Each structure stands twice: as structure tokens, then as C-alpha cells.
Coordinates of C-alpha atoms in Angstrom, one line a residue:
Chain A
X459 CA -29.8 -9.0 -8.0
X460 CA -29.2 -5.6 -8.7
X461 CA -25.6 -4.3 -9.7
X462 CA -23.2 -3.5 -7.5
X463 CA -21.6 -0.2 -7.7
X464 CA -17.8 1.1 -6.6
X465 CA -17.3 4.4 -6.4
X466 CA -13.8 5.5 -7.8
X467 CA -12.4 8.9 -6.0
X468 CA -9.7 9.9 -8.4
X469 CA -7.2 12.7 -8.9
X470 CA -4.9 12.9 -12.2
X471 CA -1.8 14.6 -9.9
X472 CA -1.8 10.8 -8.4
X473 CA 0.2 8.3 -10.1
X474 CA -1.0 5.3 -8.1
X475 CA -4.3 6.6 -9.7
X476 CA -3.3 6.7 -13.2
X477 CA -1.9 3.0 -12.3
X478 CA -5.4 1.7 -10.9
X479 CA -7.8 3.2 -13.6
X480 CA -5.9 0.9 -16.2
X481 CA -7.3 -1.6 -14.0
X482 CA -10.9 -0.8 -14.0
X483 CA -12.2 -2.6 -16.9
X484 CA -11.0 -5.9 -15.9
X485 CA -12.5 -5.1 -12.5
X486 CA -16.4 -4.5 -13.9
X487 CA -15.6 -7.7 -15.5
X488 CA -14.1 -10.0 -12.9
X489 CA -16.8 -8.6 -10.7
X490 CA -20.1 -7.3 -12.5
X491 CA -19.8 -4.0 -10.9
X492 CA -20.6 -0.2 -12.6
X493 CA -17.9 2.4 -11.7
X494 CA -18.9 5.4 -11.1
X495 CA -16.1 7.9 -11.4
X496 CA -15.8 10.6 -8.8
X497 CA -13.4 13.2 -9.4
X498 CA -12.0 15.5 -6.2
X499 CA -9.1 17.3 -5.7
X500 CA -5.9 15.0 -3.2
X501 CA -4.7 18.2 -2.0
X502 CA -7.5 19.3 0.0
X503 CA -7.8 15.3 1.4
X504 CA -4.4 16.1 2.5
X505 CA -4.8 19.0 4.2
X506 CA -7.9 17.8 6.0
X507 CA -6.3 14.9 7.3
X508 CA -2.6 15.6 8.1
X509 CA -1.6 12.7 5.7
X510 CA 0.8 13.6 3.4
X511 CA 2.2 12.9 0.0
X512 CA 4.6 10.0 -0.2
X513 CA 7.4 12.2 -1.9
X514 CA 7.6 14.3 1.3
X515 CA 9.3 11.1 3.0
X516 CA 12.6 11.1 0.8
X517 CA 13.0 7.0 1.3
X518 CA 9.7 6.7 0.4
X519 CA 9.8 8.8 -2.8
X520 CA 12.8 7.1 -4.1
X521 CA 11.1 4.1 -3.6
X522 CA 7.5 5.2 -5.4
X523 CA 9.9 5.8 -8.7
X524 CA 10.9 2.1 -9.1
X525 CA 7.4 0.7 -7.7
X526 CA 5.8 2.4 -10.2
X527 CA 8.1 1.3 -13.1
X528 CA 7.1 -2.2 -11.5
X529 CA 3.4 -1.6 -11.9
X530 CA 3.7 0.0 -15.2
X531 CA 5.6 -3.5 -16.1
X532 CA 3.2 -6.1 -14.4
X533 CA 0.2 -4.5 -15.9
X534 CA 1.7 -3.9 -18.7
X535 CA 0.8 -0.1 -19.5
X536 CA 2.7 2.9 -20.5
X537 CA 5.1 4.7 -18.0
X538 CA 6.7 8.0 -18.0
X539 CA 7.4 9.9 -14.7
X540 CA 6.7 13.8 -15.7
X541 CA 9.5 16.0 -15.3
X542 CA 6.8 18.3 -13.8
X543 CA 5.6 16.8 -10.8
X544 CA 3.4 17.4 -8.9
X545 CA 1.4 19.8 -10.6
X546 CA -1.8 21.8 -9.5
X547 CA -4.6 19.6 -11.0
X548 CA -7.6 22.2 -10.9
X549 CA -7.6 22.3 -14.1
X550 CA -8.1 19.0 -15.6
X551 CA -9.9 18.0 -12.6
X552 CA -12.2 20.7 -13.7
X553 CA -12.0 19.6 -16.7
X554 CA -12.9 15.7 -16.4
X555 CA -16.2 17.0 -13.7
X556 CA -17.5 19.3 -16.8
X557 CA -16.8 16.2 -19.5
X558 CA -18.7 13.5 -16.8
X559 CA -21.7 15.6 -16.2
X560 CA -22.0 14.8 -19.9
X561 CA -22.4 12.1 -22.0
X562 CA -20.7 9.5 -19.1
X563 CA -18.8 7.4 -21.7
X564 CA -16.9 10.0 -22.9
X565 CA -16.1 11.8 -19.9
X566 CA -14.3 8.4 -18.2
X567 CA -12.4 8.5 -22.1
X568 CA -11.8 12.2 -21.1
X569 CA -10.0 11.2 -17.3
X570 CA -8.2 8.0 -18.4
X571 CA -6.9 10.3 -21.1
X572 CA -5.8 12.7 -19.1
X573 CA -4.2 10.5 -16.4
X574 CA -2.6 8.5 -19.7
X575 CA -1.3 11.9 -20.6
X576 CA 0.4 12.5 -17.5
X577 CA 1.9 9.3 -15.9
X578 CA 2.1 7.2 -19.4
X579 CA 3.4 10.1 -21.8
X580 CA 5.1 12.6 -18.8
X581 CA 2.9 15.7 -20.0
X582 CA 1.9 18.7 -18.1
X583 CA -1.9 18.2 -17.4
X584 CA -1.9 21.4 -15.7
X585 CA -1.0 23.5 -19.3
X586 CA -4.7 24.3 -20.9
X587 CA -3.1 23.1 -24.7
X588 CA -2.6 19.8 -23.2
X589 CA -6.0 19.1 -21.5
X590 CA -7.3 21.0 -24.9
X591 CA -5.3 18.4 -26.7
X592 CA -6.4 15.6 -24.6
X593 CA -9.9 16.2 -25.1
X594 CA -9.9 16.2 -28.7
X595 CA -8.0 13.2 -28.7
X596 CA -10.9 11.4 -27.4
X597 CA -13.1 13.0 -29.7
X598 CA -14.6 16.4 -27.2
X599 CA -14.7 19.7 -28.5
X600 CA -11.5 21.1 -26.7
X601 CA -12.2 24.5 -26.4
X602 CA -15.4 23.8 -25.3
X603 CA -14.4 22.0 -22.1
X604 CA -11.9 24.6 -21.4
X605 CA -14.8 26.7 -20.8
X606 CA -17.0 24.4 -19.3
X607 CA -14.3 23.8 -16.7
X608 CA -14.2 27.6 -15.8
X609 CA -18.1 27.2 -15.5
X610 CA -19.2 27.1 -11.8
X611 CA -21.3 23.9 -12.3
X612 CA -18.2 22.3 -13.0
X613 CA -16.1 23.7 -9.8
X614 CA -19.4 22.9 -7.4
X615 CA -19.3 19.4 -8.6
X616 CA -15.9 18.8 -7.6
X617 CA -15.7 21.0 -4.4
X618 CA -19.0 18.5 -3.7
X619 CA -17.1 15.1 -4.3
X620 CA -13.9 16.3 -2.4
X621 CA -16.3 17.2 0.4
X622 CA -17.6 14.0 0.4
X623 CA -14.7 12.2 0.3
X624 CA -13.3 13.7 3.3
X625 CA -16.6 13.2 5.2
X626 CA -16.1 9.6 4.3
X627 CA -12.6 9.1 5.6
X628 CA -10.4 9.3 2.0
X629 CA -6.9 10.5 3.1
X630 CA -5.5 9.2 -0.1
X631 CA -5.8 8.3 -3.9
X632 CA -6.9 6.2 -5.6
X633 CA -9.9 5.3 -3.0
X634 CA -12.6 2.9 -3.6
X635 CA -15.8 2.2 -1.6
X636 CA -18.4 -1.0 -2.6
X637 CA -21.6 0.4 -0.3
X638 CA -19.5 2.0 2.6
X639 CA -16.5 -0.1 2.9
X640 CA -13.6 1.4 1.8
X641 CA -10.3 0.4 0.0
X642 CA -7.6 2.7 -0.6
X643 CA -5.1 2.2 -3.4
X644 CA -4.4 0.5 -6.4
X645 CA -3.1 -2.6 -4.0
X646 CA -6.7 -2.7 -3.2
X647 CA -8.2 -4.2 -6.3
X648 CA -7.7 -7.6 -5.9
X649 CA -9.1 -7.1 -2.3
X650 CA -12.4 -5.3 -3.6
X651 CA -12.8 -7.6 -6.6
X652 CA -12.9 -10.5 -3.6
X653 CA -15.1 -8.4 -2.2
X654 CA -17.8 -8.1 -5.0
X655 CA -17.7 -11.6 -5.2
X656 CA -18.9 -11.6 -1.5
X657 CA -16.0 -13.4 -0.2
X658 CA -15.1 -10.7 2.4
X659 CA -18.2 -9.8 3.9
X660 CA -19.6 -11.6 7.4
Chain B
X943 CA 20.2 -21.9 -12.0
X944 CA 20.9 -20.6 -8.2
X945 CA 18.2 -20.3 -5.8
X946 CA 16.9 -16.8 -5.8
X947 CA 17.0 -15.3 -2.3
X948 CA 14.5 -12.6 -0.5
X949 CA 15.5 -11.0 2.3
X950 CA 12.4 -10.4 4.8
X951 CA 12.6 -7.3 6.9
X952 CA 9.8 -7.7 9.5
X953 CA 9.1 -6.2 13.0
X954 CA 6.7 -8.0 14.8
X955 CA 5.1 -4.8 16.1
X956 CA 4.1 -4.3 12.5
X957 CA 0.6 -5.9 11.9
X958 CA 0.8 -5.6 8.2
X959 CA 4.0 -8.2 8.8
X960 CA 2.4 -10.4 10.3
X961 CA 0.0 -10.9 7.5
X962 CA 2.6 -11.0 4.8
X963 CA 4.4 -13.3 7.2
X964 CA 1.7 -15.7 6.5
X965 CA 1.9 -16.1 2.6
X966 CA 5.8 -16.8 3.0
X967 CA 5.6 -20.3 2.4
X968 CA 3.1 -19.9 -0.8
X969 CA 5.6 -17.0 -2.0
X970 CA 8.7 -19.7 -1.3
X971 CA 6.7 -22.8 -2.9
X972 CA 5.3 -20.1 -6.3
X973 CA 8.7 -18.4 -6.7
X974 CA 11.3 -20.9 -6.1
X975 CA 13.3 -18.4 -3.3
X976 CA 14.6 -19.2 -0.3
X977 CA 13.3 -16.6 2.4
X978 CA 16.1 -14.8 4.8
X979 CA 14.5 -13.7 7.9
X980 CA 16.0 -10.3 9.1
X981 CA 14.2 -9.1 12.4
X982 CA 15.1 -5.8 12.4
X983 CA 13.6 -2.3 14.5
X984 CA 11.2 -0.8 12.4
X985 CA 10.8 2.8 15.0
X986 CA 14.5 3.1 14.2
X987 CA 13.7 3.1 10.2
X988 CA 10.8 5.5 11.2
X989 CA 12.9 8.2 13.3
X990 CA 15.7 7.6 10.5
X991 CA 13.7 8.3 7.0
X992 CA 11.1 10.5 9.3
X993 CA 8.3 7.7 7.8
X994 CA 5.3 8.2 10.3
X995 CA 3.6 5.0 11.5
X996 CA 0.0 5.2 10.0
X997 CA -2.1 5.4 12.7
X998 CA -0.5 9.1 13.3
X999 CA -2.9 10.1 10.7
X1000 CA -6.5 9.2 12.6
X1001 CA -8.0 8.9 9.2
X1002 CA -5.3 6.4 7.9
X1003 CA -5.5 4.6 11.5
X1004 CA -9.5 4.1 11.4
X1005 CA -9.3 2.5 7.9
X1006 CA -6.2 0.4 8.5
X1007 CA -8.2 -1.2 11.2
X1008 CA -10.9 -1.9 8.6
X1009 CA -8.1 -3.1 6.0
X1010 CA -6.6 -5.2 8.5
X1011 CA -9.8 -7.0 8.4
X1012 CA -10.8 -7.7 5.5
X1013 CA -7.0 -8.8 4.9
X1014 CA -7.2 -11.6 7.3
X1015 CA -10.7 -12.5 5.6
X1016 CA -8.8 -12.8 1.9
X1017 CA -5.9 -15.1 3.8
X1018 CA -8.1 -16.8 6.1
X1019 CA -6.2 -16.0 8.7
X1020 CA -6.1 -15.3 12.4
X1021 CA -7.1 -11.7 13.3
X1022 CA -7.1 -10.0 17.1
X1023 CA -6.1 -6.2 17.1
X1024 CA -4.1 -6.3 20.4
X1025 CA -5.8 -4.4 23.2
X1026 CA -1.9 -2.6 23.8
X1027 CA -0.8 -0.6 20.4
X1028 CA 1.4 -0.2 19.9
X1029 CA 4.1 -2.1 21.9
X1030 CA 7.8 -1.7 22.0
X1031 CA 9.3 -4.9 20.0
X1032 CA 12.6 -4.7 21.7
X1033 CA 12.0 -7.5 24.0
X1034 CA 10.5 -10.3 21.5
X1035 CA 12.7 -8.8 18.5
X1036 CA 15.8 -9.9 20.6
X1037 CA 14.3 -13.2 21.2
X1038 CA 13.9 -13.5 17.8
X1039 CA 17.2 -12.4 16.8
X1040 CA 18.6 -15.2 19.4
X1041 CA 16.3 -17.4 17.8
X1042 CA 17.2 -17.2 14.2
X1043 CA 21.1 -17.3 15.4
X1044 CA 20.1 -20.7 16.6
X1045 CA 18.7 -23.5 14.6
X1046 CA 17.4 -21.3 11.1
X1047 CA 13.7 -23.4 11.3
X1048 CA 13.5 -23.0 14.9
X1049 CA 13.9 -19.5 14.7
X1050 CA 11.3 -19.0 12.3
X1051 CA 8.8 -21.0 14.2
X1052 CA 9.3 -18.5 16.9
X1053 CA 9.1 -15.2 14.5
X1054 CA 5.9 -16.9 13.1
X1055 CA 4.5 -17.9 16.4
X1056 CA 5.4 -14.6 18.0
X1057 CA 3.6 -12.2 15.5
X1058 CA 0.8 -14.4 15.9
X1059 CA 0.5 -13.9 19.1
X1060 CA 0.4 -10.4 19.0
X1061 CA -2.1 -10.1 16.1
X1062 CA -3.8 -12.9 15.6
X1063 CA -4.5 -13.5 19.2
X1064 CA -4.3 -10.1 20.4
X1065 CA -1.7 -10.8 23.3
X1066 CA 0.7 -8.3 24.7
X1067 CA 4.3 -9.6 22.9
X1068 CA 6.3 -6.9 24.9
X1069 CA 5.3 -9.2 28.3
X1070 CA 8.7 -11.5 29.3
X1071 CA 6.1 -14.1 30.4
X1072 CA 4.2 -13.7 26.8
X1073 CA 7.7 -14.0 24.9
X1074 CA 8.9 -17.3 27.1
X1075 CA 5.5 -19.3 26.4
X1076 CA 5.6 -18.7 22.7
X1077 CA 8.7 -19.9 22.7
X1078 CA 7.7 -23.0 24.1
X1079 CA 4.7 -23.5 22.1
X1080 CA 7.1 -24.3 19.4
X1081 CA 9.5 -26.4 21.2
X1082 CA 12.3 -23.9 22.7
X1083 CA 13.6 -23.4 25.7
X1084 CA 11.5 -20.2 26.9
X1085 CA 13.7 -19.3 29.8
X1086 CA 16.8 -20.1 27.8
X1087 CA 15.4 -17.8 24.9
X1088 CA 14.9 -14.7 27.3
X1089 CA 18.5 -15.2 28.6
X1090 CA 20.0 -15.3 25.0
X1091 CA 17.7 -12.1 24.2
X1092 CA 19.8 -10.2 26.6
X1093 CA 23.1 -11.5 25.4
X1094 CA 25.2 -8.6 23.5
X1095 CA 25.2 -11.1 20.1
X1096 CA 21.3 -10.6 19.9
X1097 CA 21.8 -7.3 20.5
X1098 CA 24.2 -6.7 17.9
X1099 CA 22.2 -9.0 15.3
X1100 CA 19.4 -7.0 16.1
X1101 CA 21.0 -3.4 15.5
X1102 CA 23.1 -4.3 13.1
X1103 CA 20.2 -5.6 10.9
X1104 CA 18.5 -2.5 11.8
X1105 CA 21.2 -0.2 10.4
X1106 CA 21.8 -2.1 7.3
X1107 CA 17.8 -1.5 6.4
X1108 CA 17.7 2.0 6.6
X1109 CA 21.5 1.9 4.7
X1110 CA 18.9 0.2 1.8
X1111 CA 16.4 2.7 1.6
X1112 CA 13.7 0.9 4.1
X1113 CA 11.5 3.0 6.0
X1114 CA 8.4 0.9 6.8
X1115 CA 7.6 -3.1 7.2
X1116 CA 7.1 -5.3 6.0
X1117 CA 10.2 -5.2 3.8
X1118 CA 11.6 -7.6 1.0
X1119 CA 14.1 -7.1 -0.9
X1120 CA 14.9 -9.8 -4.4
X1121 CA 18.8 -8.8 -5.4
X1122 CA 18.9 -5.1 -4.6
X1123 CA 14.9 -4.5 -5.6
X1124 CA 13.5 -3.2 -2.7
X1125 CA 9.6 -4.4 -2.2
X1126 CA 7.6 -2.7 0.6
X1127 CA 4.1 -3.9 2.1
X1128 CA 2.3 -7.2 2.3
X1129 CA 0.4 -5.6 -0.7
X1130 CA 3.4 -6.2 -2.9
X1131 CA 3.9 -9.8 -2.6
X1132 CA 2.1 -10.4 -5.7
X1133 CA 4.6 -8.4 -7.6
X1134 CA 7.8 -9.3 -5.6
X1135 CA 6.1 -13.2 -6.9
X1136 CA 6.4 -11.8 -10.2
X1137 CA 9.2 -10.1 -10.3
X1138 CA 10.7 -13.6 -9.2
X1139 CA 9.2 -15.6 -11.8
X1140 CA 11.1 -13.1 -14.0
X1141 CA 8.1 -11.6 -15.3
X1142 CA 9.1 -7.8 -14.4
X1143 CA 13.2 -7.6 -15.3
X1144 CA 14.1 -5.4 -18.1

């Protein structure tokens, strides 16, 4: 049998995001999938679809504050809401598409660092020190992926999986698809892992 | 120890209601709570918070349909997308308002049977004749139920519900709330279970 594979369309401005990529291990696991991360920019999604960002709603942003500290809390993971939000995320978006064209391992360290940096620690991802930072904590060369961000390999890649994403029907972050099918948020997961285990499908 | 109580916000034009509606009794039997069933007019929460039902987006509408799905595969339940989406609720939210005023179990038999009608049978709730024979199939008097639905006290149980959710911060269905912890979406009942269990205070 060969191994399934979930595509994981991710943005580090999304906090839902940060929330669901804590997940991820324990969903290989439960399921015997490979993830294969796919980094686009939510912004352009957005503006292709007419959805919009939660926080527009004001109801619905006051109530994304204390769902999120409920997350944080039943999965047990660092929370801190940045003062600075939402921010541009060209940059480490950039950033993590440079550090996965690379060695793969590392550039997944890269993005769950960088989400952990934002949503877990409240830090500006969108300051070059930080993602400079954030890189060397996982053991990159920092100023190297600064560059290799700015490089145009980099910016193709992720103008290429936010294409792809719209094309596909992603209006939101994080979104998952197993083949085609498609799950949308970190509410998903326990519907995909059912669905690796082939209990959905027929 | 006092019996923890969840209010349940639900409109039955809401399909993701009537899925959550359907794990009420395994949320009751894990957590302990006793479930308040508060019918309530979720396009009044949407013109209040400016919340947009989801199928305004077409992307967001497509995969919902999809979602809806593969929902109903996880539960095992009924699923029938209703030829007419969506419906006004009025009607069939009145019964159900007269309903619930009446004998509590009754009532909930007819919210129950009502939303199943609509989505897991696909039949057109907003139909008088529709509303009276669901209301016989679990033992009420159907003509007797439309008559009460037009009485002022349904009416009034009906708004008045209505005006106290968007007082809370609600702005979609379904809605629960545990003390004043607001939980929205079927996709939060395994939190709102945990939060219950006392897992998630502090």
C-alpha cells in the first residue's frame, strides 16, 4: 500500500494555523500519512474569494480570542495573542518556501518555529531580526535565509502554491486535502485522520 | 456537585445544527450536563453582528457541501441537502418555541424531528403541512402545534431568545454556551465536552 499524503496549505499570519501544525505529528501517526507542507500567502485566498478574515466580524473576533485560549489549553501548547496582529507575512512566508526547498526536515523546524514564534511567544514575524532569530534557533544560517527569501526561486514557489490553492477551492487556513478532498481548519483533523483510516470514503 | 447546564442555541435552518443536534445525547451522557434547548433566529444574529451565512462566499458554499458530507459519514447520520436553501425558519422555529413551552421532552422530540427533516431527509420545513406532520410523527397534536405557533407567547419566546443571543456575543449556529463560555459550531463539541469535564478551566 503506498503512503498516503495530506497536503498542508499554511500561512504563519493564521492563528488557527499555528494551532493545527501542533497537531501534525500525532496525525502522521494516528494515520500513516507524509505531510507535505505547502506554504501560500491567506491574503491573496481572501481576496480571490470574497471570504474574509474572522476579526472583520467584531462578534466573531471577540470570540476567536477565548477559542483560541481554549485550544491552546486542550492541546496543551503555548499561547500568546501578538500585540501586532495581523501582520504582512511575506516575509517569513518567504522565508519557510526558501528553508523547504532545502533539506525538508529542517525547513518544517523552520515554519513550526516561526508560527511558535508568533502565536505561542506573541512576536513580530514580520521584523527580519525575528525570522533571523527564528532560523538560527532551529539551527539555519539566519542571514542566509534572509537572502534566500529575497531570491526569486523563493517568491515563485510561493506565488505557485497560493495559485494552486485558489485553483483548488482554499478560501481559508489552515486547509488540508488527502488526494482531492478537502478539509478546512484545525476542527478538521479528527475528520481527516477518520478519513486516512478510510472510514469516510464510499 | 450541581448539574452543569449548556444552553443550545440552534436554528433549524442551520445544517451544521442539525448535526451537532445529533451528538446531544452522547455530549449529555460524557459530560454530566443537562442540555437547555433555546430555538432562537439565527438571520437576526447575522443582520445584527453583520456575520454572513457561508454559502455567500461560493468557495465556502461548495466545500461546506462536501464537509456536510463527510460529517454525516463520521456520525452515521442521516444526510439530504434540501432541494430549497435556504428556507425562512420562522414558521417551524415558532412551532418549536410552542413546543418546548409545553412538555420539555416533547418539545425536543419535535426540534430533533424537525431538523431532520429538513437535512436529513431533504424536506421543505418552511411548508405548514411539512411542520404539522413532524409534529405528529412524534406524538403531538400537529394542528394544535401550528395554532400555538401563531400565538404571541411563541412569538415572544422566539424573539426574546433571539435578542438575548446576540446580547451574548452569538452570531452563528449552532451555539452553546457552559456558564458564560460561549462555544460556537458542531466542530467544538469536543472541547465544549472538555471544557465540561473540567479539563480546560484556569
Amino acid at each position: 500500500m503506498t503512503q498516503a499524503i495530506v497536503e498542508f496549505f499554511w500561512d504563519a499570519a493564521s492563528p488557527y494555523t499555528y494551532i493545527a501544525a501542533t497537531q501534525l505529528d500525532k496525525l502522521a501517526a494516528a494515520s500513516g500519512a507524509k505531510i507535505v507542507w505547502k506554504p501560500f500567502l491567506l491574503g491573496k485566498a481572501f481576496e480571490a474569494t470574497g471570504n474574509r478574515p474572522p476579526v472583520t466580524v467584531p462578534a466573531k473576533g471577540k470570540y476567536l480570542f477565548s477559542d483560541l485560549k481554549l485550544w491552546s489549553k486542550f492541546y496543551g501548547i503555548p499561547f500568546r495573542f501578538p500585540d501586532k496582529f495581523p501582520i504582512s507575512s511575506l516575509l517569513p512566508m518567504r522565508a519557510a518556501s526558501a528553508a523547504l526547498r532545502g533539506d525538508a526536515n529542517q525547513g518544517i523546524a523552520f515554519s513550526q518555529a516561526v508560527m511558535r514564534a508568533h502565536f505561542g511567544e506573541g512576536r513580530d514575524i514580520s521584523d527580519p531580526a525575528v525570522v533571523q532569530a527564528v532560523a538560527e534557533s532551529v539551527g539555519l544560517d539566519g542571514a542566509a535565509l534572509l537572502a534566500a527569501a529575497q531570491e526569486q526561486d523563493a517568491k515563485d514557489a510561493l506565488r505557485k502554491n497560493t495559485e494552486e490553492a485558489i485553483a483548488r477551492g482554499v478560501f481559508g487556513a489552515p486547509t488540508f486535502f488527502a488526494n482531492d478532498t478537502m478539509f478546512w481548519g484545525n476542527d478538521r483533523l479528527p475528520l481527516l485522520t477518520a478519513w486516512l483510516k478510510g472510514e469516510l470514503q464510499g
